[in-house]
Coordinates of C-alpha atoms in Angstrom, one line a residue:
Chain Z
M995 CA 71.3 -75.8 -45.5
K996 CA 72.5 -76.4 -41.7
S997 CA 70.3 -77.7 -39.7
K998 CA 68.1 -76.7 -37.0
G999 CA 70.5 -80.0 -34.5
F1000 CA 72.8 -78.8 -36.4
K1001 CA 72.7 -74.7 -35.2
L1002 CA 71.5 -76.0 -31.9
F1003 CA 74.3 -78.7 -31.2
M1004 CA 76.8 -75.0 -32.0
V1005 CA 74.9 -72.8 -29.5
A1006 CA 75.4 -75.2 -27.1
V1007 CA 78.9 -75.5 -27.3
A1008 CA 80.0 -71.7 -27.4
I1009 CA 77.8 -72.1 -23.8
I1010 CA 79.7 -73.9 -22.6
I1011 CA 83.3 -72.7 -23.9
G1012 CA 81.5 -68.6 -22.9
L1013 CA 81.1 -70.0 -19.2
I1014 CA 85.2 -71.1 -19.5
F1015 CA 86.0 -67.7 -20.1
I1016 CA 83.1 -66.1 -18.1
L1017 CA 84.0 -68.2 -14.8
P1018 CA 87.0 -67.7 -13.5
I1019 CA 86.4 -63.1 -14.0
V1020 CA 82.5 -64.4 -12.3
W1021 CA 85.4 -66.4 -9.4
M1022 CA 87.4 -62.9 -9.3
L1023 CA 84.2 -61.4 -8.6
L1024 CA 82.5 -63.2 -5.7
T1025 CA 86.0 -63.9 -3.5
S1026 CA 86.9 -60.6 -3.6
F1027 CA 83.7 -59.8 -1.3
K1028 CA 84.8 -63.3 1.1
T1029 CA 87.8 -62.8 3.8
D1030 CA 90.9 -64.2 3.3
Q1031 CA 90.6 -66.5 5.9
E1032 CA 87.0 -68.2 3.3
A1033 CA 89.0 -67.3 0.2
F1034 CA 92.0 -70.0 1.4
T1035 CA 90.0 -72.9 2.8
A1036 CA 88.9 -74.9 0.5
G1037 CA 86.1 -75.4 -0.6
L1038 CA 83.5 -75.4 -3.8
K1039 CA 82.0 -72.7 -2.1
W1040 CA 81.1 -70.1 -5.0
L1041 CA 79.4 -67.7 -3.0
P1042 CA 80.8 -65.7 -0.2
K1043 CA 80.1 -67.3 3.2
V1044 CA 80.2 -63.6 4.8
F1045 CA 79.5 -61.2 2.9
T1046 CA 81.7 -58.4 3.3
V1047 CA 83.4 -55.2 1.0
E1048 CA 86.7 -54.3 4.0
N1049 CA 88.7 -56.0 0.8
Y1050 CA 87.7 -52.8 -0.6
Q1051 CA 87.4 -50.8 1.9
Y1052 CA 91.2 -51.5 2.2
A1053 CA 92.4 -51.0 -1.0
F1054 CA 90.8 -47.3 -1.3
S1055 CA 91.5 -46.3 2.5
G1056 CA 95.2 -45.6 0.6
N1057 CA 97.3 -46.7 4.3
G1058 CA 100.6 -46.6 2.1
D1059 CA 101.3 -49.3 0.4
T1060 CA 98.0 -50.1 -2.2
P1061 CA 97.4 -46.7 -3.7
V1062 CA 94.7 -48.0 -6.3
L1063 CA 93.3 -45.0 -8.2
Q1064 CA 97.4 -43.3 -8.1
W1065 CA 98.3 -46.2 -9.9
M1066 CA 94.9 -46.8 -12.1
G1067 CA 95.5 -43.0 -12.5
N1068 CA 99.2 -43.6 -13.3
S1069 CA 98.1 -46.2 -15.9
L1070 CA 95.0 -43.6 -18.0
F1071 CA 97.5 -40.4 -18.0
V1072 CA 100.5 -42.6 -19.1
G1073 CA 98.2 -44.6 -22.0
I1074 CA 95.9 -41.5 -23.3
V1075 CA 99.7 -38.9 -23.3
G1076 CA 101.1 -42.1 -25.4
T1077 CA 98.1 -42.8 -27.5
L1078 CA 97.3 -38.8 -28.3
I1079 CA 101.9 -38.4 -29.4
V1080 CA 101.8 -41.6 -31.2
L1081 CA 98.2 -40.3 -33.2
T1082 CA 99.3 -37.0 -33.7
V1083 CA 103.5 -38.0 -34.9
D1084 CA 102.4 -40.7 -36.6
T1085 CA 99.9 -38.8 -38.7
L1086 CA 101.9 -36.5 -39.6
A1087 CA 104.7 -38.1 -40.9
A1088 CA 102.3 -40.8 -42.9
Y1089 CA 100.5 -37.8 -44.7
G1090 CA 103.9 -35.9 -45.0
L1091 CA 104.9 -39.1 -46.6
A1092 CA 102.2 -40.4 -48.8
R1093 CA 101.9 -37.8 -50.6
L1094 CA 103.8 -34.5 -49.9
D1095 CA 107.0 -33.4 -51.7
V1096 CA 109.6 -35.7 -48.7
P1097 CA 112.9 -35.3 -49.7
F1098 CA 114.4 -39.1 -49.2
K1099 CA 111.1 -39.9 -49.3
K1100 CA 111.7 -43.6 -50.8
A1101 CA 114.1 -44.4 -47.7
L1102 CA 112.5 -43.1 -45.0
V1103 CA 109.8 -45.1 -45.9
S1104 CA 111.9 -48.2 -45.9
L1105 CA 113.7 -47.4 -43.0
F1106 CA 110.8 -47.2 -40.8
I1107 CA 109.0 -49.9 -42.0
G1108 CA 112.6 -52.3 -41.7
S1109 CA 111.9 -51.6 -38.1
L1110 CA 108.9 -52.9 -37.7
M1111 CA 110.7 -56.6 -37.8
I1112 CA 113.2 -55.7 -35.6
P1113 CA 112.4 -57.0 -32.1
W1114 CA 111.6 -54.7 -28.7
V1115 CA 114.4 -56.8 -27.4
I1116 CA 116.9 -54.8 -28.9
T1117 CA 116.2 -51.9 -27.5
F1118 CA 115.0 -53.1 -24.1
L1119 CA 118.4 -52.1 -22.0
P1120 CA 119.8 -49.3 -24.3
L1121 CA 116.6 -48.1 -23.2
Y1122 CA 116.9 -48.2 -19.7
M1123 CA 120.1 -47.0 -20.1
E1124 CA 118.8 -43.4 -22.2
F1125 CA 116.4 -43.2 -20.0
S1126 CA 119.2 -43.7 -16.1
K1127 CA 121.5 -41.6 -17.6
A1128 CA 119.4 -38.3 -18.6
G1129 CA 117.3 -39.2 -15.1
L1130 CA 114.2 -39.9 -15.9
L1131 CA 113.9 -42.8 -14.6
D1132 CA 110.9 -43.1 -12.1
T1133 CA 109.2 -40.9 -14.2
Y1134 CA 106.1 -40.3 -16.8
A1135 CA 108.4 -39.2 -19.2
V1136 CA 109.9 -42.7 -18.8
L1137 CA 107.0 -44.6 -19.5
I1138 CA 105.2 -42.6 -21.5
L1139 CA 107.5 -41.3 -24.2
P1140 CA 109.7 -45.0 -25.6
Y1141 CA 106.2 -46.1 -27.5
S1142 CA 106.6 -43.2 -29.7
A1143 CA 109.1 -44.5 -32.0
N1144 CA 107.0 -47.7 -32.9
A1145 CA 106.5 -47.3 -36.9
F1146 CA 102.8 -49.8 -36.9
G1147 CA 101.6 -46.7 -36.3
V1148 CA 102.7 -44.6 -39.6
F1149 CA 102.8 -47.4 -41.9
L1150 CA 99.0 -48.8 -41.4
L1151 CA 97.8 -44.8 -41.9
Y1152 CA 101.1 -44.7 -45.0
Q1153 CA 99.0 -47.3 -46.7
Y1154 CA 95.4 -45.6 -45.8
F1155 CA 96.7 -42.4 -46.7
R1156 CA 98.4 -43.7 -50.4
N1157 CA 95.1 -45.2 -51.7
F1158 CA 93.0 -42.0 -50.0
P1159 CA 91.2 -40.5 -53.3
K1160 CA 93.9 -37.4 -54.9
E1161 CA 90.5 -35.7 -55.7
L1162 CA 89.8 -34.7 -52.8
E1163 CA 92.9 -32.6 -51.8
E1164 CA 92.6 -31.5 -55.2
A1165 CA 89.9 -29.3 -54.5
A1166 CA 91.3 -28.5 -50.8
F1167 CA 93.6 -27.2 -52.4
L1168 CA 92.3 -25.4 -55.8
D1169 CA 90.4 -23.6 -53.2
G1170 CA 93.3 -21.9 -51.6
A1171 CA 94.6 -24.0 -49.3
N1172 CA 97.8 -24.7 -47.5
K1173 CA 99.2 -28.4 -46.5
W1174 CA 98.4 -27.5 -42.7
Q1175 CA 94.6 -27.4 -43.7
V1176 CA 94.4 -29.7 -46.1
F1177 CA 95.6 -32.3 -43.7
V1178 CA 93.4 -30.9 -40.8
K1179 CA 90.1 -30.0 -42.1
V1180 CA 89.9 -32.8 -45.0
V1181 CA 92.3 -35.6 -44.3
L1182 CA 92.1 -36.5 -40.6
P1183 CA 88.5 -36.7 -40.8
S1184 CA 88.8 -39.4 -43.5
A1185 CA 90.8 -41.3 -41.3
R1186 CA 89.2 -41.3 -38.6
P1187 CA 88.1 -45.1 -38.9
V1188 CA 91.4 -45.8 -39.0
I1189 CA 92.9 -43.5 -36.3
W1190 CA 90.1 -44.7 -34.2
T1191 CA 91.6 -48.5 -34.0
L1192 CA 95.2 -47.1 -34.0
A1193 CA 94.7 -45.9 -31.2
I1194 CA 92.4 -48.1 -29.3
F1195 CA 96.2 -51.0 -30.1
T1196 CA 97.8 -48.3 -28.9
F1197 CA 96.7 -47.9 -25.8
M1198 CA 96.5 -51.6 -25.2
G1199 CA 99.9 -52.3 -26.2
I1200 CA 100.6 -48.9 -23.3
Y1201 CA 97.8 -50.1 -20.8
N1202 CA 98.9 -54.0 -20.7
D1203 CA 102.5 -52.7 -20.8
F1204 CA 103.9 -55.0 -17.8
L1205 CA 108.3 -55.6 -18.2
W1206 CA 108.8 -51.9 -18.6
P1207 CA 107.3 -50.0 -16.3
L1208 CA 108.1 -52.8 -13.9
V1209 CA 111.8 -51.8 -14.1
T1210 CA 111.9 -47.8 -15.3
T1211 CA 110.0 -47.2 -12.1
S1212 CA 110.5 -48.5 -8.3
S1213 CA 108.3 -45.8 -5.9
L1214 CA 105.0 -46.9 -5.4
D1215 CA 103.3 -44.2 -6.1
M1216 CA 105.0 -44.4 -9.9
R1217 CA 103.7 -48.1 -10.0
T1218 CA 101.2 -48.2 -12.7
I1219 CA 97.8 -50.6 -12.2
T1220 CA 99.0 -53.7 -13.2
T1221 CA 103.0 -53.6 -12.0
G1222 CA 101.6 -52.2 -8.7
I1223 CA 99.2 -55.2 -8.4
A1224 CA 101.9 -57.2 -9.6
V1225 CA 104.4 -56.3 -6.8
M1226 CA 101.7 -56.3 -4.1
Q1227 CA 101.1 -60.0 -5.4
Q1228 CA 104.2 -60.9 -5.0
G1229 CA 105.1 -58.3 -1.4
S1230 CA 102.9 -58.1 1.0
F1231 CA 100.0 -60.2 -0.1
V1232 CA 101.1 -62.9 -1.4
S1233 CA 98.5 -65.0 1.8
S1234 CA 95.4 -62.3 0.9
P1235 CA 94.0 -64.3 -2.1
A1236 CA 90.4 -61.7 -1.4
K1237 CA 92.6 -58.8 -0.4
L1238 CA 94.5 -59.1 -3.9
M1239 CA 91.0 -60.1 -5.8
A1240 CA 89.3 -56.5 -4.2
L1241 CA 92.2 -54.9 -6.3
T1242 CA 92.7 -56.8 -9.2
S1243 CA 88.2 -56.3 -9.8
I1244 CA 89.3 -52.5 -9.1
A1245 CA 91.4 -53.4 -12.7
T1246 CA 89.4 -55.0 -13.8
I1247 CA 85.8 -53.3 -14.3
P1248 CA 86.2 -50.2 -15.4
A1249 CA 88.7 -52.2 -18.3
V1250 CA 85.9 -54.7 -19.1
L1251 CA 83.6 -52.4 -19.2
L1252 CA 85.3 -50.2 -21.6
F1253 CA 86.3 -53.3 -23.6
I1254 CA 82.8 -54.2 -23.9
V1255 CA 81.6 -50.5 -25.6
G1256 CA 85.1 -50.2 -27.9
Q1257 CA 85.4 -53.5 -29.4
R1258 CA 82.6 -53.4 -31.6
S1259 CA 85.0 -50.5 -34.2
F1260 CA 88.2 -52.2 -32.4
I1261 CA 86.5 -55.0 -35.3
K1262 CA 85.0 -52.5 -37.4
G1263 CA 88.4 -51.1 -37.8
V1264 CA 91.0 -53.9 -37.8
N1265 CA 88.2 -54.8 -41.2
Q1266 CA 88.2 -51.8 -42.5
T1267 CA 92.6 -51.4 -42.4
G1268 CA 92.7 -55.0 -43.5
I1269 CA 95.4 -56.1 -40.3
K1270 CA 95.2 -59.6 -42.2
Chain M
M1316 CA 107.0 -23.2 -59.5
N1317 CA 111.0 -23.9 -58.4
R1318 CA 111.9 -20.9 -56.9
T1319 CA 109.1 -21.4 -53.8
S1320 CA 110.1 -26.0 -55.1
W1321 CA 112.6 -25.2 -51.5
K1322 CA 110.3 -23.7 -49.9
S1323 CA 107.8 -27.3 -51.1
K1324 CA 110.3 -29.8 -49.7
L1325 CA 111.1 -28.1 -46.4
T1326 CA 107.5 -27.4 -45.2
S1327 CA 107.1 -30.9 -46.3
S1328 CA 109.6 -32.3 -44.4
L1329 CA 108.3 -30.5 -41.3
F1330 CA 105.1 -33.4 -41.5
V1331 CA 107.3 -36.3 -41.1
L1332 CA 110.2 -34.3 -38.5
P1333 CA 108.4 -35.0 -35.0
Y1334 CA 108.2 -38.4 -35.3
L1335 CA 111.9 -38.6 -37.3
I1336 CA 113.0 -37.6 -33.7
L1337 CA 111.0 -39.3 -32.0
F1338 CA 112.0 -42.7 -33.6
T1339 CA 115.5 -41.5 -33.7
V1340 CA 116.0 -41.0 -30.5
F1341 CA 113.8 -43.9 -29.0
L1342 CA 114.8 -46.9 -31.3
F1343 CA 118.1 -45.3 -33.8
I1344 CA 119.7 -44.5 -31.3
P1345 CA 119.0 -47.9 -28.4
I1346 CA 119.5 -50.8 -31.6
V1347 CA 123.4 -48.7 -32.1
Y1348 CA 123.5 -48.1 -28.5
G1349 CA 122.6 -51.9 -27.2
A1350 CA 125.5 -53.1 -30.4
W1351 CA 127.7 -50.9 -27.8
M1352 CA 126.8 -52.5 -23.9
S1353 CA 127.2 -55.7 -26.1
L1354 CA 130.4 -54.8 -26.7
H1355 CA 132.4 -53.5 -23.3
N1356 CA 132.5 -55.3 -19.9
W1357 CA 129.7 -52.9 -18.2
D1358 CA 129.1 -53.3 -14.5
L1359 CA 126.2 -50.9 -13.7
L1360 CA 128.0 -49.7 -10.7
N1361 CA 131.1 -48.8 -11.9
P1362 CA 131.2 -45.6 -13.9
V1363 CA 134.0 -47.4 -16.6
H1364 CA 133.1 -50.0 -19.1
E1365 CA 136.1 -52.0 -20.4
F1366 CA 136.3 -52.1 -24.3
V1367 CA 136.3 -56.1 -25.0
G1368 CA 135.0 -57.1 -28.9
F1369 CA 132.7 -60.0 -28.7
K1370 CA 134.1 -61.0 -26.3
N1371 CA 130.2 -60.9 -24.5
Y1372 CA 129.3 -63.7 -27.3
A1373 CA 132.4 -65.5 -26.8
K1374 CA 131.0 -66.2 -23.0
I1375 CA 127.0 -67.8 -24.3
F1376 CA 129.3 -69.9 -26.6
D1377 CA 132.3 -71.5 -24.5
S1378 CA 130.4 -74.1 -21.7
N1379 CA 131.8 -73.0 -19.5
S1380 CA 130.5 -69.9 -18.9
Y1381 CA 128.1 -69.2 -16.4
L1382 CA 126.4 -66.9 -19.6
N1383 CA 126.6 -70.2 -21.5
N1384 CA 123.5 -72.0 -19.3
L1385 CA 122.2 -68.7 -18.8
F1386 CA 120.7 -68.0 -22.0
F1387 CA 120.9 -71.1 -23.8
D1388 CA 118.9 -73.2 -20.9
G1389 CA 116.7 -69.8 -20.8
L1390 CA 116.3 -70.1 -24.8
K1391 CA 115.6 -73.6 -24.6
N1392 CA 111.8 -72.7 -21.9
T1393 CA 110.7 -69.9 -24.3
L1394 CA 111.6 -72.8 -27.2
Q1395 CA 109.1 -74.9 -25.9
F1396 CA 106.5 -72.2 -24.6
V1397 CA 106.8 -71.0 -27.6
V1398 CA 107.2 -74.9 -28.8
Y1399 CA 103.5 -75.8 -26.8
S1400 CA 101.5 -72.5 -27.5
V1401 CA 102.1 -70.9 -31.1
P1402 CA 100.3 -73.9 -32.4
L1403 CA 97.0 -74.1 -29.9
L1404 CA 97.4 -70.3 -30.6
V1405 CA 96.6 -69.9 -34.4
V1406 CA 94.5 -73.4 -34.4
V1407 CA 91.9 -72.1 -31.1
G1408 CA 92.0 -69.2 -33.3
L1409 CA 90.6 -70.6 -35.8
A1410 CA 88.2 -73.2 -34.5
L1411 CA 86.3 -70.3 -32.1
A1412 CA 86.3 -68.5 -35.1
L1413 CA 84.9 -70.7 -37.2
L1414 CA 82.3 -71.8 -33.7
V1415 CA 81.5 -67.9 -33.7
N1416 CA 80.1 -67.7 -38.0
S1417 CA 77.9 -70.8 -37.8
L1418 CA 76.2 -69.5 -34.9
P1419 CA 72.8 -67.8 -35.9
N1420 CA 72.9 -64.3 -36.6
R1421 CA 72.0 -62.6 -33.2
L1422 CA 74.3 -64.2 -31.2
K1423 CA 77.4 -63.6 -33.5
G1424 CA 77.9 -60.4 -31.9
F1425 CA 77.2 -61.7 -28.3
F1426 CA 79.4 -64.9 -27.9
R1427 CA 82.7 -62.6 -30.3
T1428 CA 83.0 -60.4 -27.4
V1429 CA 82.9 -63.2 -24.4
Y1430 CA 85.3 -64.0 -25.8
F1431 CA 87.1 -61.3 -26.2
I1432 CA 87.0 -60.3 -22.8
P1433 CA 89.9 -61.5 -21.1
Y1434 CA 91.9 -59.6 -24.4
A1435 CA 90.9 -56.7 -21.8
V1436 CA 92.5 -58.1 -18.6
S1437 CA 96.6 -57.2 -18.0
V1438 CA 98.9 -59.2 -17.9
S1439 CA 98.1 -59.7 -14.1
V1440 CA 95.2 -60.2 -13.4
V1441 CA 95.5 -62.5 -15.1
A1442 CA 98.4 -64.5 -13.6
I1443 CA 96.5 -63.6 -10.1
I1444 CA 92.9 -65.0 -11.1
W1445 CA 94.9 -68.3 -12.6
L1446 CA 96.8 -68.7 -9.9
W1447 CA 93.9 -69.3 -7.6
L1448 CA 92.3 -71.4 -9.7
L1449 CA 94.9 -73.4 -9.9
D1450 CA 96.5 -73.6 -6.5
T1451 CA 98.3 -77.0 -5.7
N1452 CA 96.1 -77.0 -1.8
S1453 CA 93.2 -74.7 -1.9
G1454 CA 92.6 -73.6 -6.0
L1455 CA 89.3 -74.2 -6.8
I1456 CA 90.3 -76.0 -10.3
N1457 CA 92.0 -79.1 -7.4
Q1458 CA 88.3 -78.4 -5.6
Y1459 CA 86.5 -80.3 -8.3
L1460 CA 89.6 -83.3 -9.2
P1461 CA 88.1 -85.1 -6.7
K1462 CA 84.6 -84.7 -7.2
L1463 CA 85.0 -86.0 -10.7
G1464 CA 86.8 -89.1 -9.3
L1465 CA 90.4 -87.2 -10.6
E1466 CA 94.1 -87.4 -8.3
A1467 CA 94.5 -83.3 -7.0
I1468 CA 97.8 -81.4 -9.6
P1469 CA 100.2 -79.9 -8.9
W1470 CA 99.3 -77.2 -11.7
L1471 CA 102.4 -74.8 -11.3
T1472 CA 104.9 -77.3 -9.2
D1473 CA 105.4 -80.1 -10.6
M1474 CA 105.7 -80.9 -14.2
P1475 CA 104.8 -81.1 -17.2
W1476 CA 102.1 -79.0 -15.6
A1477 CA 103.7 -76.1 -14.8
W1478 CA 104.0 -75.9 -18.8
V1479 CA 100.9 -76.5 -18.9
S1480 CA 99.2 -74.2 -17.1
L1481 CA 101.1 -71.0 -18.2
V1482 CA 100.1 -72.5 -21.6
L1483 CA 96.2 -72.1 -20.4
A1484 CA 96.4 -69.3 -18.7
T1485 CA 98.3 -67.4 -22.8
L1486 CA 95.3 -69.1 -24.6
W1487 CA 92.8 -67.6 -22.1
W1488 CA 93.7 -64.1 -21.9
T1489 CA 95.4 -63.5 -25.4
I1490 CA 93.2 -66.3 -27.6
G1491 CA 90.5 -63.9 -28.8
F1492 CA 92.5 -61.5 -31.1
N1493 CA 93.4 -64.1 -32.6
M1494 CA 89.6 -65.3 -33.3
V1495 CA 88.7 -61.5 -34.1
I1496 CA 91.7 -61.8 -37.1
F1497 CA 90.4 -64.9 -37.9
I1498 CA 86.3 -63.7 -38.4
N1499 CA 87.3 -60.9 -41.0
A1500 CA 89.2 -62.4 -42.7
L1501 CA 86.5 -66.0 -43.0
N1502 CA 84.0 -62.7 -44.1
D1503 CA 86.4 -61.8 -46.6
V1504 CA 86.1 -65.3 -48.2
S1505 CA 83.6 -65.4 -51.0
E1506 CA 80.6 -66.1 -51.3
E1507 CA 80.5 -67.5 -55.0
L1508 CA 82.7 -69.5 -54.0
Y1509 CA 81.2 -71.4 -51.3
E1510 CA 77.7 -71.5 -53.8
A1511 CA 80.4 -73.2 -56.6
G1512 CA 82.1 -75.9 -54.7
S1513 CA 77.9 -76.7 -52.8
L1514 CA 77.4 -77.4 -56.3
D1515 CA 80.7 -79.2 -57.0
G1516 CA 78.4 -81.5 -54.9
A1517 CA 81.1 -80.4 -51.8
N1518 CA 80.7 -81.5 -48.4
R1519 CA 81.3 -79.1 -45.9
W1520 CA 84.2 -80.3 -44.4
Q1521 CA 85.7 -80.8 -48.3
R1522 CA 84.7 -76.9 -48.4
F1523 CA 86.9 -76.5 -45.5
W1524 CA 89.7 -77.8 -46.7
H1525 CA 89.4 -76.9 -50.4
I1526 CA 87.9 -73.5 -50.0
T1527 CA 88.5 -71.8 -46.9
L1528 CA 91.7 -73.3 -46.0
P1529 CA 93.9 -71.4 -49.2
S1530 CA 91.3 -68.0 -48.7
I1531 CA 92.6 -67.4 -45.8
K1532 CA 96.3 -68.4 -45.9
P1533 CA 97.6 -64.6 -45.6
T1534 CA 95.3 -64.7 -42.6
M1535 CA 96.7 -67.2 -41.1
L1536 CA 100.4 -66.7 -41.5
F1537 CA 100.2 -63.3 -40.3
V1538 CA 98.2 -64.8 -37.1
L1539 CA 101.6 -67.2 -37.0
I1540 CA 104.5 -64.4 -36.5
T1541 CA 103.0 -62.1 -34.1
S1542 CA 101.1 -65.1 -31.7
T1543 CA 105.1 -66.7 -32.4
I1544 CA 106.9 -62.9 -31.0
A1545 CA 104.6 -62.8 -29.0
S1546 CA 105.4 -66.2 -26.6
F1547 CA 109.0 -65.4 -27.9
N1548 CA 108.2 -62.7 -25.6
I1549 CA 107.0 -64.0 -22.9
Y1550 CA 107.6 -62.8 -19.7
G1551 CA 104.8 -61.6 -16.7
Q1552 CA 103.3 -65.5 -16.4
P1553 CA 106.0 -67.2 -15.3
F1554 CA 107.3 -64.4 -13.4
L1555 CA 103.8 -63.9 -12.0
M1556 CA 102.8 -67.7 -11.6
T1557 CA 105.8 -70.3 -11.8
R1558 CA 108.2 -68.0 -10.9
G1559 CA 110.8 -69.6 -12.9
G1560 CA 110.5 -72.8 -11.3
P1561 CA 110.3 -76.0 -10.4
G1562 CA 113.0 -74.7 -10.3
S1563 CA 114.2 -73.1 -12.9
S1564 CA 112.6 -75.3 -15.9
T1565 CA 110.1 -72.2 -17.1
K1566 CA 113.1 -69.6 -16.4
V1567 CA 112.4 -67.9 -19.8
L1568 CA 115.2 -66.1 -21.8
L1569 CA 113.9 -62.8 -20.9
M1570 CA 113.8 -63.8 -16.9
N1571 CA 117.4 -63.9 -17.7
I1572 CA 118.1 -61.8 -19.3
V1573 CA 116.5 -59.3 -16.5
D1574 CA 118.3 -61.0 -13.9
E1575 CA 121.8 -60.6 -15.4
A1576 CA 121.8 -57.3 -15.7
F1577 CA 119.3 -55.7 -12.5
D1578 CA 120.5 -58.3 -10.1
Q1579 CA 123.9 -59.3 -11.4
R1580 CA 124.3 -55.4 -12.5
Q1581 CA 126.1 -57.0 -15.6
L1582 CA 124.6 -55.3 -19.1
G1583 CA 127.1 -56.2 -21.3
N1584 CA 126.4 -59.3 -21.3
A1585 CA 122.9 -58.4 -21.1
A1586 CA 122.9 -56.7 -24.2
A1587 CA 124.9 -59.6 -25.8
M1588 CA 122.6 -61.5 -24.5
S1589 CA 119.3 -59.5 -26.3
L1590 CA 120.8 -59.3 -29.3
M1591 CA 121.4 -62.7 -30.0
M1592 CA 118.0 -63.4 -29.2
A1593 CA 116.0 -60.7 -31.1
L1594 CA 118.2 -62.1 -34.3
I1595 CA 116.5 -65.3 -33.7
M1596 CA 113.6 -64.1 -33.2
I1597 CA 114.8 -62.7 -36.9
V1598 CA 115.5 -65.8 -38.5
I1599 CA 112.7 -67.5 -37.4
S1600 CA 110.4 -64.3 -38.6
I1601 CA 111.9 -64.7 -41.8
V1602 CA 111.4 -69.1 -41.9
Q1603 CA 107.8 -68.4 -40.6
F1604 CA 107.8 -66.1 -43.9
K1605 CA 109.5 -68.6 -46.7
V1606 CA 108.3 -71.3 -45.8
T1607 CA 104.3 -70.3 -45.8
K1608 CA 105.0 -68.5 -49.1
N1609 CA 106.8 -71.4 -50.8
K1610 CA 103.7 -73.5 -50.7
E1611 CA 101.4 -70.4 -51.6
D1612 CA 103.2 -71.2 -55.2

């Protein structure tokens, strides 16, 4: 059906488009090894004239204004703890609503699913005021807790649990297991792919969020990597492209490597959960 | 059985309770609280908040009030970004998915990963990379243009180039996600339909138009609505790349809301603006849903 010429043409197109996606990242990495002066001067030189690691030394030296490791740590901590909270409360709630005799079940399901319609911007300022009044601005709490209210995971898992065959649970109940044991030993292991997908979605969402951590943190040490870089870009690194690129490279390399490893399960999960 | 039923209901409720508490504290109460804030003259520095009814909303619609400009200028800019970016996010996403699917099996996974990689980069890194690629004087792209016999372009400082730059950076960053969703949908289209189409003598284009497109319609709707919502919430790209400029022509609604809340400290006004923005987003989602559904009948 498909001629060889057509396939070759498609591969050529794919390579050219692939370069558009990859070259900006390559260029960022190469610039990070230039001096600021060289990065500024106009020219088409991709490779640094003088190869230097001083931008990285500066970024890691922790001389006060770029605690980049602290920022990375914050982002990882906030992302991981936030994801664990979401996974715990969402699996519990979804299973309860899908299978157990929870009072007002129908009303709760409609309430949660209905909340998915509500744009995030509605809760932005009142949430800020809540945390401000509780004295929790510029803490890990404000960077983690708001993400836990999102009903997306409850909805995703609810649909999965409803289609899960009842026989396995019934067999466990007959063996004398209680609800909690059935949930932990029978239901959770079966839902692993969906849970994994939700984990990646949630982690990426928290890790990449920008506006919320930008307005709710103020001290240098509480910044996430995304907001820390933004603050540097608008502040003391505004005319230091090479230093800036070292900073962005440090932030990007681990994320991209993790992503390349994780994306297979992510795509498989998208398949299984039927997000379409 | 009946005797233990209340007990069973109680233990079952405990499964839902943790999420219900978080939902109440971080979603339900903020919604009510936000509506309450929007009915007050809420100065962040003043502990007393005077109740003003719907006056903040009236100001948004009063052409003599600065709030009117702030809201509708911002809305106009946000809508421009939505109109420029969403069709591309959907069409280019689908085109990339078709491209990847047409490749030999061994190469599919590789190119899917390559196109998906920028999605792992955070918005501030995206902004910085493109800021320096597009810089008018020392940016890489403007270094190449004269070699191709073209003039340098003021990418970030002139119209309409500022929009082109923001849309370009956004496409580069997020298109991989839509592509993955589309690849999934394409793989689910049944082979039998294509075989029947081939037997009927349909060519590649006809098969795409009459078999592929109708089969992936629900996915199109999903991608359309999620892309529209994401584009409506745009903040980081103009905040970091154009700072709302040139002038205030890329100053999007969310930037104006943040300014009103944290620079002017008028949280009542900003809350009213947020609610109006949300209302518009909900209406647009419903319209998109209805229009696409009706076409199916």
